Short mmCIF file of C-alpha atoms in Angstrom, two decimals:
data_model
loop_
_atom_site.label_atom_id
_atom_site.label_comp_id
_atom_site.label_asym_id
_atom_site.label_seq_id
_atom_site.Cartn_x
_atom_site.Cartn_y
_atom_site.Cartn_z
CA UNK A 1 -131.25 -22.87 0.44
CA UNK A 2 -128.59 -20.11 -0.28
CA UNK A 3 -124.82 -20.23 -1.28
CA UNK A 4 -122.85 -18.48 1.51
CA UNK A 5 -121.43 -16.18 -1.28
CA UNK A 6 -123.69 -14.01 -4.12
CA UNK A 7 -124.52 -16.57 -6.48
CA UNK A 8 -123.13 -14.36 -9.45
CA UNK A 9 -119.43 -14.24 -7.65
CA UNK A 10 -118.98 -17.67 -8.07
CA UNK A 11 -117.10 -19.48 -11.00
CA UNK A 12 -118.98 -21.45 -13.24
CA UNK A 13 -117.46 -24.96 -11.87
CA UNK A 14 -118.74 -23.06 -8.00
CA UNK A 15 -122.31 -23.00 -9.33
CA UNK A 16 -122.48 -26.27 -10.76
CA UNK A 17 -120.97 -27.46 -7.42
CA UNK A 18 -123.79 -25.99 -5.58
CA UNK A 19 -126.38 -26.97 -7.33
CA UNK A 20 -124.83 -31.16 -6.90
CA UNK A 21 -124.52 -30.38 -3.15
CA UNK A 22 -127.91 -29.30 -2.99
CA UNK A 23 -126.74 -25.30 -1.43
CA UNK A 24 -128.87 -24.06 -5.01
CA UNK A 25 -131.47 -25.53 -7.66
CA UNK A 26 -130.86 -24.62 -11.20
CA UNK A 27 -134.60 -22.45 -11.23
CA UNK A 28 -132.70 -20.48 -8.37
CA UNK A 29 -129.80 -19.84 -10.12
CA UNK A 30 -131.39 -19.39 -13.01
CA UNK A 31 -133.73 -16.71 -11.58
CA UNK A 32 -130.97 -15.09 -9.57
CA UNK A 33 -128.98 -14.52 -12.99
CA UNK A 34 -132.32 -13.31 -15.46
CA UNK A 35 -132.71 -10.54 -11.97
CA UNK A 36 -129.27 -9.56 -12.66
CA UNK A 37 -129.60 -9.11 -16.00
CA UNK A 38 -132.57 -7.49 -16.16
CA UNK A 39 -130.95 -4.87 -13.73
CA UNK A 40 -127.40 -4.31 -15.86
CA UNK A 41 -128.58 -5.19 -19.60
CA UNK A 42 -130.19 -1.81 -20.72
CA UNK A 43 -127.18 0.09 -19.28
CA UNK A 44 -124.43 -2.30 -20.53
CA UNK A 45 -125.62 -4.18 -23.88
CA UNK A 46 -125.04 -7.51 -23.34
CA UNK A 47 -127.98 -9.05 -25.06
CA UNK A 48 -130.00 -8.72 -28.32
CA UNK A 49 -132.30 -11.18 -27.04
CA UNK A 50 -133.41 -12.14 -23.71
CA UNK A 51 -135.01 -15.46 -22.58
CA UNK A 52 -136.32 -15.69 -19.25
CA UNK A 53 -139.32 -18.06 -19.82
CA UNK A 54 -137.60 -20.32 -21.80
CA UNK A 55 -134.20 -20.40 -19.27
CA UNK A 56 -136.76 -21.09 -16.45
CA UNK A 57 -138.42 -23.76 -17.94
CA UNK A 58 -134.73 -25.64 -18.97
CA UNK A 59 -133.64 -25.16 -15.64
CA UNK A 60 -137.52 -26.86 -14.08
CA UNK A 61 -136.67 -29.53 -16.49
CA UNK A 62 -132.87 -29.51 -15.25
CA UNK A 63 -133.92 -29.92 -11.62
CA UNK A 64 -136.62 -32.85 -12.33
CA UNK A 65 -133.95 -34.97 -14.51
CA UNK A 66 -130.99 -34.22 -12.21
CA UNK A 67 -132.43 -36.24 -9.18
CA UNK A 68 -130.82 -39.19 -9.08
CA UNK A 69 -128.20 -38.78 -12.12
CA UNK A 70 -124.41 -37.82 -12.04
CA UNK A 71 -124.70 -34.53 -13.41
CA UNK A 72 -122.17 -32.89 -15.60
CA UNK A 73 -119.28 -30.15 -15.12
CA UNK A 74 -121.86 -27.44 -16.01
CA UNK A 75 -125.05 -29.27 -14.82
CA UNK A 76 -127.49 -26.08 -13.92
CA UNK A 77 -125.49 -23.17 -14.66
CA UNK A 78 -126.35 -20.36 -16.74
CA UNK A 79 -125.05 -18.77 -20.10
CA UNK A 80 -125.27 -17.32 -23.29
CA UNK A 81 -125.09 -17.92 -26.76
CA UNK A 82 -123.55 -15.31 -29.05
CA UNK A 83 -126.21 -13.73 -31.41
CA UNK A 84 -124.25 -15.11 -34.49
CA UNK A 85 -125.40 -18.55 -34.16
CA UNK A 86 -128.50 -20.21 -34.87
CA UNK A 87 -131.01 -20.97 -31.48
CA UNK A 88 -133.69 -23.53 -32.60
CA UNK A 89 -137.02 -21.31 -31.75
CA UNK A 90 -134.99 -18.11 -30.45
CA UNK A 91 -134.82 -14.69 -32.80
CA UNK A 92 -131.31 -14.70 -33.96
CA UNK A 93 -130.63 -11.51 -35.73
CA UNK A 94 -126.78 -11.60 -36.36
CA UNK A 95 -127.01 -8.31 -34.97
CA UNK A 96 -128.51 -6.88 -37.77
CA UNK A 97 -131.82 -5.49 -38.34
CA UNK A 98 -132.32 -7.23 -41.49
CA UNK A 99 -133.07 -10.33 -39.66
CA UNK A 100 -134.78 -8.89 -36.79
CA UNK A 101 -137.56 -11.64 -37.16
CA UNK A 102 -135.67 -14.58 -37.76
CA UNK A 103 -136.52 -17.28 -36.26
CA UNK A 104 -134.15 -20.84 -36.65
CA UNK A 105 -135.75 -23.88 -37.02
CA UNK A 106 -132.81 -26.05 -35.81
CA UNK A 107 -130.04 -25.36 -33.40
CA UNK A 108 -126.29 -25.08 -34.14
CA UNK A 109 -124.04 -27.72 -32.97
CA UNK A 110 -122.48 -25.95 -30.23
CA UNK A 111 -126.31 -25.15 -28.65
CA UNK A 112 -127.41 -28.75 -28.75
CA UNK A 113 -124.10 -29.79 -26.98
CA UNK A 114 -124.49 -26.67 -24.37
CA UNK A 115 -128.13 -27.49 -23.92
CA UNK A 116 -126.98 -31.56 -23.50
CA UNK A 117 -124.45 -30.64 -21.05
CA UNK A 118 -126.97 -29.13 -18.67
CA UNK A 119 -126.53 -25.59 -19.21
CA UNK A 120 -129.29 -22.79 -19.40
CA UNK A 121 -129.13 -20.08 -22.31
CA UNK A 122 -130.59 -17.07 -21.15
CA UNK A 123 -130.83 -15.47 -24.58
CA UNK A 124 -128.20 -13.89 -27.21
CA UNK A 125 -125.51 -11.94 -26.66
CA UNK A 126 -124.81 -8.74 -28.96
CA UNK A 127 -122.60 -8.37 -31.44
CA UNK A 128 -122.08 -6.30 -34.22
CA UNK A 129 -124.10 -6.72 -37.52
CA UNK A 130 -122.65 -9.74 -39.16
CA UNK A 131 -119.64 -10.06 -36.93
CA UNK A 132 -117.69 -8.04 -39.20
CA UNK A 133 -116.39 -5.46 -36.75
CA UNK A 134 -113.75 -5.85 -33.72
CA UNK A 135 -116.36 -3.29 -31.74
CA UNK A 136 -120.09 -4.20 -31.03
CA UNK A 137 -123.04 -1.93 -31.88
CA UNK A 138 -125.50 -2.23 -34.04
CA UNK A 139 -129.24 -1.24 -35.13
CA UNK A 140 -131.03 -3.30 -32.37
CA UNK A 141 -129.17 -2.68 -29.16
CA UNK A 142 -126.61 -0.47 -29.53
CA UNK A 143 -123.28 -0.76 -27.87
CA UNK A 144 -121.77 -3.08 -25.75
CA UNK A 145 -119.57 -0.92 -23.28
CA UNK A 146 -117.46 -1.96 -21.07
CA UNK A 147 -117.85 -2.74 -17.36
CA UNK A 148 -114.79 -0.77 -16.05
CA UNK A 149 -115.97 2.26 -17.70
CA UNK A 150 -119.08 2.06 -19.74
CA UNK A 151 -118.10 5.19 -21.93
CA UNK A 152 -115.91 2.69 -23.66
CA UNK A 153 -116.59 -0.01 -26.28
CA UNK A 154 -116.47 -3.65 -24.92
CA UNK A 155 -114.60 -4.45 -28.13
CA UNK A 156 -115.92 -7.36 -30.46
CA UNK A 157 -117.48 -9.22 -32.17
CA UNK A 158 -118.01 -11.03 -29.09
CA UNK A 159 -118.89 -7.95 -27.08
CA UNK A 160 -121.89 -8.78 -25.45
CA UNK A 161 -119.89 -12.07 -24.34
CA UNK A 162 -117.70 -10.40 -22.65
CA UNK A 163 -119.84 -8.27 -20.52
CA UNK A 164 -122.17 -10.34 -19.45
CA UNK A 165 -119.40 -12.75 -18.36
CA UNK A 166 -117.81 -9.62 -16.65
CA UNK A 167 -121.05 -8.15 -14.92
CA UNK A 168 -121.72 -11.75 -13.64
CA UNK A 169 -125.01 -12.07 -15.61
CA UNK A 170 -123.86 -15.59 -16.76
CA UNK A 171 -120.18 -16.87 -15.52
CA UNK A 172 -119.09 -18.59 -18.80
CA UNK A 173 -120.37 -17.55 -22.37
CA UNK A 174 -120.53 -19.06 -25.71
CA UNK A 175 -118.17 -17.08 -28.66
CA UNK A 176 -116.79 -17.17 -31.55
CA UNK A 177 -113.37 -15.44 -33.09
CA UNK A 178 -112.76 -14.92 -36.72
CA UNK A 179 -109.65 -12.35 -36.00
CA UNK A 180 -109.66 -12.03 -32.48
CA UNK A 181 -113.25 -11.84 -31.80
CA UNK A 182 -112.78 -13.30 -28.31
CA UNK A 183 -109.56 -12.34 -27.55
CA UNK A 184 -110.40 -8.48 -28.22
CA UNK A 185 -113.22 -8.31 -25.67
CA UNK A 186 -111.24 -10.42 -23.02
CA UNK A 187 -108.99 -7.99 -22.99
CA UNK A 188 -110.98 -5.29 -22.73
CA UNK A 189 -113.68 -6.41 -20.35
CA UNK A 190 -110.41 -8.13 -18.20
CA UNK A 191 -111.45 -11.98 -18.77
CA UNK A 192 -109.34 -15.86 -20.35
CA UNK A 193 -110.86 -15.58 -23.46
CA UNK A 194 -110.05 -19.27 -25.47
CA UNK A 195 -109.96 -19.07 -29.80
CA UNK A 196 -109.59 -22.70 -30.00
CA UNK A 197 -107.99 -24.56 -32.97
CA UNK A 198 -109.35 -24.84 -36.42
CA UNK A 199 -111.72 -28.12 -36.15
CA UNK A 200 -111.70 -27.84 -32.54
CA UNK A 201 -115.54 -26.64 -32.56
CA UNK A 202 -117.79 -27.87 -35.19
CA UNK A 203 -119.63 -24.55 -36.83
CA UNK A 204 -122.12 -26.77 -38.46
CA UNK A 205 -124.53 -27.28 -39.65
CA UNK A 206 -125.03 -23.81 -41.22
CA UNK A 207 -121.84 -22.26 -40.24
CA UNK A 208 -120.04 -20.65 -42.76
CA UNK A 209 -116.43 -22.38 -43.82
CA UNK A 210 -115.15 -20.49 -46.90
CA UNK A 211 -112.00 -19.05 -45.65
CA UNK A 212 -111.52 -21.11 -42.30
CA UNK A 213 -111.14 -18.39 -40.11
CA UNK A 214 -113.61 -18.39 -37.52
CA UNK A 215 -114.28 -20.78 -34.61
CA UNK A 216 -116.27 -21.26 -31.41
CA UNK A 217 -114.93 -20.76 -28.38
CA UNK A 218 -115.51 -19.71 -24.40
CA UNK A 219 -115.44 -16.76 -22.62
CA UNK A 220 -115.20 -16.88 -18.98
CA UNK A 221 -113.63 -15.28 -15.57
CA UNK A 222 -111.65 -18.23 -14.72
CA UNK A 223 -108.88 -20.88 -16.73
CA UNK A 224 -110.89 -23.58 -15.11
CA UNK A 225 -114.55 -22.54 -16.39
CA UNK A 226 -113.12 -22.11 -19.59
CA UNK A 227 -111.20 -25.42 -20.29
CA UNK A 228 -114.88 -26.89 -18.85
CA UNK A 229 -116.52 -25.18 -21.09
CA UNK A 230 -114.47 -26.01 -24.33
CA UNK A 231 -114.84 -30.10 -22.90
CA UNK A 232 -118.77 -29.15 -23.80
CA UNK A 233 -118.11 -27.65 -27.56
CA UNK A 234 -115.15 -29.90 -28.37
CA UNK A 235 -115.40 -32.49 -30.91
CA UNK A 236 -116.03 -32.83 -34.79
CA UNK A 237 -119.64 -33.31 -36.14
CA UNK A 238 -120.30 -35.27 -39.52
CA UNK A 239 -119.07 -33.09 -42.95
CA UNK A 240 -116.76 -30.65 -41.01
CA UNK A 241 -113.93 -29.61 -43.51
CA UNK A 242 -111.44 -29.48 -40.66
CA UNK A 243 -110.96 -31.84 -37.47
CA UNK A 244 -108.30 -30.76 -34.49
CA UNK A 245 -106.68 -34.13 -33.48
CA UNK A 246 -108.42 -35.13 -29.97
CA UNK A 247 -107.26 -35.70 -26.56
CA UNK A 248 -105.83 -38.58 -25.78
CA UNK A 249 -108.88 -41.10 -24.39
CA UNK A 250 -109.70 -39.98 -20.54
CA UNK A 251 -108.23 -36.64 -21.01
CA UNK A 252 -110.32 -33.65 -20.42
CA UNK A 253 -109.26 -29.53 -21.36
CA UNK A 254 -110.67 -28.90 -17.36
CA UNK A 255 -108.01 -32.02 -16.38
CA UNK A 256 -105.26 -30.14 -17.75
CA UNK A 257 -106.13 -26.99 -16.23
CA UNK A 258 -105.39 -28.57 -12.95
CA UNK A 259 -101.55 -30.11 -14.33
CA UNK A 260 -98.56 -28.24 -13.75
CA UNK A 261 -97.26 -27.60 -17.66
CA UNK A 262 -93.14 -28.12 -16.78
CA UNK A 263 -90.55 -25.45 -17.96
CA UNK A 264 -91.36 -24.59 -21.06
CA UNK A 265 -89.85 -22.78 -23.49
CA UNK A 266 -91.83 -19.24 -24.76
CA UNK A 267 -90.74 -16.97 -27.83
CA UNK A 268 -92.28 -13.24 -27.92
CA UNK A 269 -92.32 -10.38 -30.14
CA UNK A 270 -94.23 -6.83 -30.13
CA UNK A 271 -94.05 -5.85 -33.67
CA UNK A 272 -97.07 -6.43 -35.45
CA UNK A 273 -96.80 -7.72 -38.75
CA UNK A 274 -98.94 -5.06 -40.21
CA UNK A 275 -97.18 -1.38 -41.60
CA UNK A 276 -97.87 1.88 -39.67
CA UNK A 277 -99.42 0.35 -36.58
CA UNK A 278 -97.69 1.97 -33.09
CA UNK A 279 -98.04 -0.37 -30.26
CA UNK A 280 -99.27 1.43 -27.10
CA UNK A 281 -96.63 1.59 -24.53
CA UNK A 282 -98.94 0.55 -21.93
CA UNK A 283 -99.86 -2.75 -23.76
CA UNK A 284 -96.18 -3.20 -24.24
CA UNK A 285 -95.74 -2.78 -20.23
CA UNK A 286 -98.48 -5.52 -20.16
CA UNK A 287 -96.51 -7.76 -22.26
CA UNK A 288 -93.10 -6.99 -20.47
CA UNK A 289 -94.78 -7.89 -17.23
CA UNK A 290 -96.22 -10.85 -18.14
CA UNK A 291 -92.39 -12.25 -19.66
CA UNK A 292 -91.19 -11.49 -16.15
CA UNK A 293 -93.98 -13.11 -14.52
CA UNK A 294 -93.29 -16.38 -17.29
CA UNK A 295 -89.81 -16.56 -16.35
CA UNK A 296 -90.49 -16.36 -12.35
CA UNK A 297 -92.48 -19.23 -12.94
CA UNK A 298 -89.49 -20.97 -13.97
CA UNK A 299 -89.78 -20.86 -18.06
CA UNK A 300 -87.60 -19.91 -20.70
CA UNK A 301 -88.58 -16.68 -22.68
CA UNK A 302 -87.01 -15.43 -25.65
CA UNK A 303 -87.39 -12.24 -28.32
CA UNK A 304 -88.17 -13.55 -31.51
CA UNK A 305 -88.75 -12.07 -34.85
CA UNK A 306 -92.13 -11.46 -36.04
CA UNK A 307 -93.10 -14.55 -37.63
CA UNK A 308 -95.36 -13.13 -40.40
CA UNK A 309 -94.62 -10.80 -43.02
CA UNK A 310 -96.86 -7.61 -43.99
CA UNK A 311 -98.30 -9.53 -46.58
CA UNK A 312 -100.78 -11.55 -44.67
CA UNK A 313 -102.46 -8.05 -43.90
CA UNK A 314 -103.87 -7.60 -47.48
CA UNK A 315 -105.11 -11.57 -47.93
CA UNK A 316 -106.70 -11.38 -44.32
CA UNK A 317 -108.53 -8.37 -45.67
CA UNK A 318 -109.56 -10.60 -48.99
CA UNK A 319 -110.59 -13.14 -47.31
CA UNK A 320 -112.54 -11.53 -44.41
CA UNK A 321 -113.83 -9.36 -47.58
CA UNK A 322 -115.10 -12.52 -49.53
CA UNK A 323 -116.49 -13.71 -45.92
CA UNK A 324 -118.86 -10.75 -45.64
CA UNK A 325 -121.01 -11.95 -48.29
CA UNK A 326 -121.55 -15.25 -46.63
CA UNK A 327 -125.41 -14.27 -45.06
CA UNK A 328 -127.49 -13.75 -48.12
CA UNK A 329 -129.34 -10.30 -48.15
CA UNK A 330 -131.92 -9.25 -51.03
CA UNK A 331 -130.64 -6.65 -52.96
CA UNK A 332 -133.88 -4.54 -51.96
CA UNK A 333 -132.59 -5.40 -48.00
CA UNK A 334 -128.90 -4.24 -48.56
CA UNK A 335 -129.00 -0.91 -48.21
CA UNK A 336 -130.43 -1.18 -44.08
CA UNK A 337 -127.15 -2.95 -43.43
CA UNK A 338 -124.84 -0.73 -41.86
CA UNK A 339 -122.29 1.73 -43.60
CA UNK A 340 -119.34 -0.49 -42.35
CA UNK A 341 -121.06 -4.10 -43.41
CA UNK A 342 -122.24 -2.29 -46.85
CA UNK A 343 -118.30 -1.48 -47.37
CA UNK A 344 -116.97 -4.63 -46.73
CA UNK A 345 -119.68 -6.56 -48.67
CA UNK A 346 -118.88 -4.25 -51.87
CA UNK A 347 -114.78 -4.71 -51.46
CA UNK A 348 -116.01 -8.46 -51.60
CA UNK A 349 -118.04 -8.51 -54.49
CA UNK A 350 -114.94 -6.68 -56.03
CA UNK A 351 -112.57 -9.78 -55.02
CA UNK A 352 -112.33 -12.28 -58.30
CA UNK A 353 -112.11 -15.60 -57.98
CA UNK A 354 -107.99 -15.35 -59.33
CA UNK A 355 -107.52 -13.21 -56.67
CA UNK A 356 -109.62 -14.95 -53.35
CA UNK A 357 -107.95 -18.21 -54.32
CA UNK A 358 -104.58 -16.16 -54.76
CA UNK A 359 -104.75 -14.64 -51.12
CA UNK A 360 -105.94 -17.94 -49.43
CA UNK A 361 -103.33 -19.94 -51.28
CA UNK A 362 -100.35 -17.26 -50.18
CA UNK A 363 -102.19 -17.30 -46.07
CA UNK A 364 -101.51 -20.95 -46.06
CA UNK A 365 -98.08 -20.46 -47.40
CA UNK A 366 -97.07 -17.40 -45.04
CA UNK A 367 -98.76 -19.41 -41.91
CA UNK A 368 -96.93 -22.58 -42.92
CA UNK A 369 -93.54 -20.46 -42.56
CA UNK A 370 -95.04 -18.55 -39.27
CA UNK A 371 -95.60 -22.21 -37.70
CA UNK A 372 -92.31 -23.75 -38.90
CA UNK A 373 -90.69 -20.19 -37.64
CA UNK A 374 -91.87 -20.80 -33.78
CA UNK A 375 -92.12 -24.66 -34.15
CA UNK A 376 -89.16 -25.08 -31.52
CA UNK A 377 -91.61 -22.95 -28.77
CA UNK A 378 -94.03 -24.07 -26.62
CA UNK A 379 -96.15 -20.97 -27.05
CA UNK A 380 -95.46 -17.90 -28.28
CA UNK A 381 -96.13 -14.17 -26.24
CA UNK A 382 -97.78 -11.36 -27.92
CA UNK A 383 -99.77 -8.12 -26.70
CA UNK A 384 -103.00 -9.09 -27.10
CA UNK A 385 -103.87 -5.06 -28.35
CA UNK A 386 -101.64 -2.93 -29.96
CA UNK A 387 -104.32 -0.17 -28.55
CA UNK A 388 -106.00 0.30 -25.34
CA UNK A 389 -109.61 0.60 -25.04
CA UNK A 390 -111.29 3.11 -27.35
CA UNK A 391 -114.92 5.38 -26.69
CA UNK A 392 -117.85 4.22 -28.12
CA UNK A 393 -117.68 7.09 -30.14
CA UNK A 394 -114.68 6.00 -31.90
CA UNK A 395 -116.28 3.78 -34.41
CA UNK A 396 -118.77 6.21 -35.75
CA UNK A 397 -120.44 4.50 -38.46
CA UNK A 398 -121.69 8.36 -39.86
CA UNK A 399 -118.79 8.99 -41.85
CA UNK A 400 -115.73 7.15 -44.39
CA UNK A 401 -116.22 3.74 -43.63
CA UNK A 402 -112.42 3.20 -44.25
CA UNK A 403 -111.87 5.74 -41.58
CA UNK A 404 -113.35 3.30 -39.34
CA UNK A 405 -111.99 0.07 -40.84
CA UNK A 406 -108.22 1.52 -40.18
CA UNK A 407 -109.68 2.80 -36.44
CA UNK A 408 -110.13 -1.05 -36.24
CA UNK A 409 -106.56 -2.43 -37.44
CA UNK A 410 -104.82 -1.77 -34.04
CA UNK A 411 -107.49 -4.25 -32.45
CA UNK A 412 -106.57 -7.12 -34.62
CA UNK A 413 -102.96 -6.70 -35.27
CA UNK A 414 -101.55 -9.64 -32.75
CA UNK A 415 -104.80 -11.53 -33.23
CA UNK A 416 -105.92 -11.93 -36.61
CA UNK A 417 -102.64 -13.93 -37.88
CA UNK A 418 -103.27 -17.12 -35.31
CA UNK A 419 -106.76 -17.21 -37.01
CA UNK A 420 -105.16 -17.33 -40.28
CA UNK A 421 -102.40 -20.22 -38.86
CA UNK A 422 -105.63 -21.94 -36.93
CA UNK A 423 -103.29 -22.18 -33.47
CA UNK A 424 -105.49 -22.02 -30.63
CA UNK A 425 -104.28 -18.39 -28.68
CA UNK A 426 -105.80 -16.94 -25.80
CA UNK A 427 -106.27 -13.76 -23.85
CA UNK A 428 -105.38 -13.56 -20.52
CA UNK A 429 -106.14 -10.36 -17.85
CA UNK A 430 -102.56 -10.03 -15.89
CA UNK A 431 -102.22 -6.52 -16.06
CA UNK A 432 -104.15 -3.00 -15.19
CA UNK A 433 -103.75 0.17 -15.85
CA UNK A 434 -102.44 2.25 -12.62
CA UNK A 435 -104.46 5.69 -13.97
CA UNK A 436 -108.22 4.17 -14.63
CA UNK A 437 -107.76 0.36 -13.43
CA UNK A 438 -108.26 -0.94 -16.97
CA UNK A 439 -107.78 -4.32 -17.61
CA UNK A 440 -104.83 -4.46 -20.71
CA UNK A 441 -104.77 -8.68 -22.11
CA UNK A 442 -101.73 -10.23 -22.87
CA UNK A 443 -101.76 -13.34 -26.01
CA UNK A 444 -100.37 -16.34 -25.98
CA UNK A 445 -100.59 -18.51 -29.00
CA UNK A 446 -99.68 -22.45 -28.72
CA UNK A 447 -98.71 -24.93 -31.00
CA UNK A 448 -101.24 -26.42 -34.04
CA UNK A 449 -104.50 -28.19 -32.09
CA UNK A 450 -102.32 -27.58 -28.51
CA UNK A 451 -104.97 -25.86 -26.75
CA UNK A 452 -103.91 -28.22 -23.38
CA UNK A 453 -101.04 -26.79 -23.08
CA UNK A 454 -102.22 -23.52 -23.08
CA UNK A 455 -104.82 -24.06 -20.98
CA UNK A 456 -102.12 -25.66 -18.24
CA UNK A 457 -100.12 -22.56 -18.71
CA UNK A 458 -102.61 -20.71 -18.38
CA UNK A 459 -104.01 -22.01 -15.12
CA UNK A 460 -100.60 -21.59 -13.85
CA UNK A 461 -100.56 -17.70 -14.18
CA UNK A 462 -103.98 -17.24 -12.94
CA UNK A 463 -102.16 -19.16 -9.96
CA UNK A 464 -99.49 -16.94 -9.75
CA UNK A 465 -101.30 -13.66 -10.32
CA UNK A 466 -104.78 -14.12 -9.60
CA UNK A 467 -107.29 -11.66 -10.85
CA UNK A 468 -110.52 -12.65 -9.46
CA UNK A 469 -110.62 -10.26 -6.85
CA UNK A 470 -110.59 -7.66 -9.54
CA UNK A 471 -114.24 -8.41 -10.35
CA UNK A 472 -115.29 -7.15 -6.77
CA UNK A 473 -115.35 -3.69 -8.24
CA UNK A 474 -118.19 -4.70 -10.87
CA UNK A 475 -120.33 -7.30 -8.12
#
């Protein structure tokens, strides 16, 4: 059987459907997304590894066990895992060249509970070496570019991510965001990218927790694959230093995607907290047209002050300095790491202990004020760039490497502080440029562990200004 539309133009939640009505088997879908890949991947760099054998064989075993069972949201459908988490038999490099052979013996949380839920990994996804960088290219693939214009960068860490979800070689995608890792490439590759709470997503059982920063999240072209997709990775697992308080019992992320949210009350601001960073005018026409869109939809939206100070710059560079040396590398291996991983890895071997525990005591004092400063809004409106999309070229690696760590700074400006706070904050794709048709994200950051909210909010703008007709362009 065939679906009446291109398997690869339907949502996540579309695919799944098909494949319980019988219209598609998993091995088809499957197939019909490894073809697609194999046709876009070499041009695009979405993956560091492929899997096609392994993806065929889960989706045989899919089809066999799904006879006669009540399949899940996601039964059958294809993704990806991002190349920064460990795949029980799979090479996972980190996206560096250093671990170009390694091989995990056990799977993170978050791939057991994808591979539980019925989905099918087709491989890794690339990102830059480490995760370190708010671009993605490294040693083994090379860039991820972007699908609207593949002489740009995809953005990052969760690059690869975001183009595969774009290109339709997977509609929903495992990532992770440790300063706006998945908001970044959402809004450069024009998809909802989800940073979930702190605690939200376990990161064990070898994730690294020193600093708190970083969590798991989805990537996807739709509100409603994404809130299914964060039902799969939700939920604590045993010795995780932080827990985000649950949904009530019954309640689902994917259920409140489909709720109206009420009138709610949204505070925004366009000044990053950062010194010397210009906000592009055309993000700031992105952000202006998405307030006017909030209040047509009935809410309340108000200017705010900037709700962090300039300070949290320097201890999210500390701490994201410290974080660098969290994958062990001989010292004969260090010098194949990558000019930009080398430079952050030696400002963090700098760092004493005084001053780490000095810059993550003063981040949870500056976040506690940010979060008590916009505790009477709902959610709070940001750009989600302070920069439009940049060339490939831009992030040279050849020369200063602080050259390219301040080329970075306008990526990360609106994001990196809700990774400090641990709000969940997403991107969302409501505006394009009217020269080149680029897709320019807006943010919106909710309340501590609030991610439902959000996600109903969310759903209702999608509503209101859908963009999935945008992705014609790319299918």
């Amino acid at each position: 059987m065939s679906t009446p539309t291109a398997p690869h133009a339907l949502t996540a939640l579309e695919q799944a459907a098909a494949v319980r009505a019988g219209d598609i088997s998993p091995v088809e879908l499957v197939r019909h997304h490894l073809d697609r890949a194999e046709e876009f991947d070499a041009r695009y760099g979405a993956f560091l590894t492929r899997t096609p054998e392994a993806a065929l064989d889960a989706a045989a075993t899919l089809e066999k066990a799904g006879r006669g069972t009540s399949p899940g949201a996601l039964f059958g459908v294809p993704t990806a895992v991002k190349d920064l988490v460990e795949t029980a038999g799979v090479v996972t490099t980190y996206g560096s060249k250093v671990f170009a052979g390694h091989v995990p013996d056990a799977d993170a949380h978050s791939v057991r509970r994808l591979r539980e839920a019925g989905t099918v990994s087709l491989g890794k996804t690339n990102t830059p070496e480490f995760g370190c960088c708010c671009y993605t290219d490294n040693d083994l693939a090379g860039p991820a570019r972007s699908p609207w214009d593949p002489a740009l960068s995809a953005g990052g860490s969760s690059g690869g991510a975001a183009v595969a979800v774009a290109l339709g070689l997977v509609p929903v995608a495992h990532a992770s965001d440790g300063g706006g890792s998945i908001r970044i490439p959402a809004s450069v590759c024009g998809l909802f990218g989800l940073k979930p709470a702190r605690g939200r997503v376990s990161s064990g059982p070898l994730g690294a927790e020193v600093n708190g920063l970083a969590v798991q999240g989805p990537l996807a072209r739709s509100v409603r694959d994404a809130a299914a997709l964060l039902d799969v990775l939700a939920g604590p697992e045993p010795g995780d230093p932080h827990w985000a308080a649950p949904l009530p019992p019954g309640e689902t992320f994917l259920g409140h995607a489909g709720r109206e949210p009420g009138r709610l009350r949204i505070g925004r601001y366009a000044v990053p907290a950062a010194d010397g960073i210009t906000v592009d005018p055309v993000c700031l026409a992105a952000w202006e047209h998405a307030s006017r869109l909030l209040e047509s939809l009935g809410h309340e939206v108000e200017d705010i002050p900037t709700p962090f100070g300039p300070e949290v710059g320097d201890q999210f560079v500390t701490a994201w300095g410290v974080q660098s040396l969290g994958r062990a590398v001989g010292p004969e291996q260090e010098a194949s790491l990558r000019p930009v991983t080398r430079a952050w890895r030696a400002y963090g071997r700098q760092v004493s202990g005084e001053r780490f525990a000095a810059a993550i005591t003063g981040m949870h004092r500056a976040t506690r004020r940010a979060v008590e400063a916009t505790g009477a809004y709902d959610a709070v409106l940001t750009p989600a760039l302070a920069t439009l999309p940049r060339p490939v070229g831009h992030f040279d690696e050849s020369g200063d490497p602080l050259v390219n760590l301040r080329r970075q700074s306008p990526f990360s400006a609106f994001t990196s502080p809700y990774n400090m706070t641990g709000q969940p904050a997403v991107s969302l794709p409501l505006y394009w440029t009217a020269e080149h048709g680029l897709p320019v994200g807006v943010q919106l950051a909710g309340r501590p562990a609030d991610e439902a909210t959000l996600i109903a909010l969310s759903a209702q703008l999608e509503a209101a200004a859908p963009w999935r007709d945008r992705y014609a362009a790319l299918f």
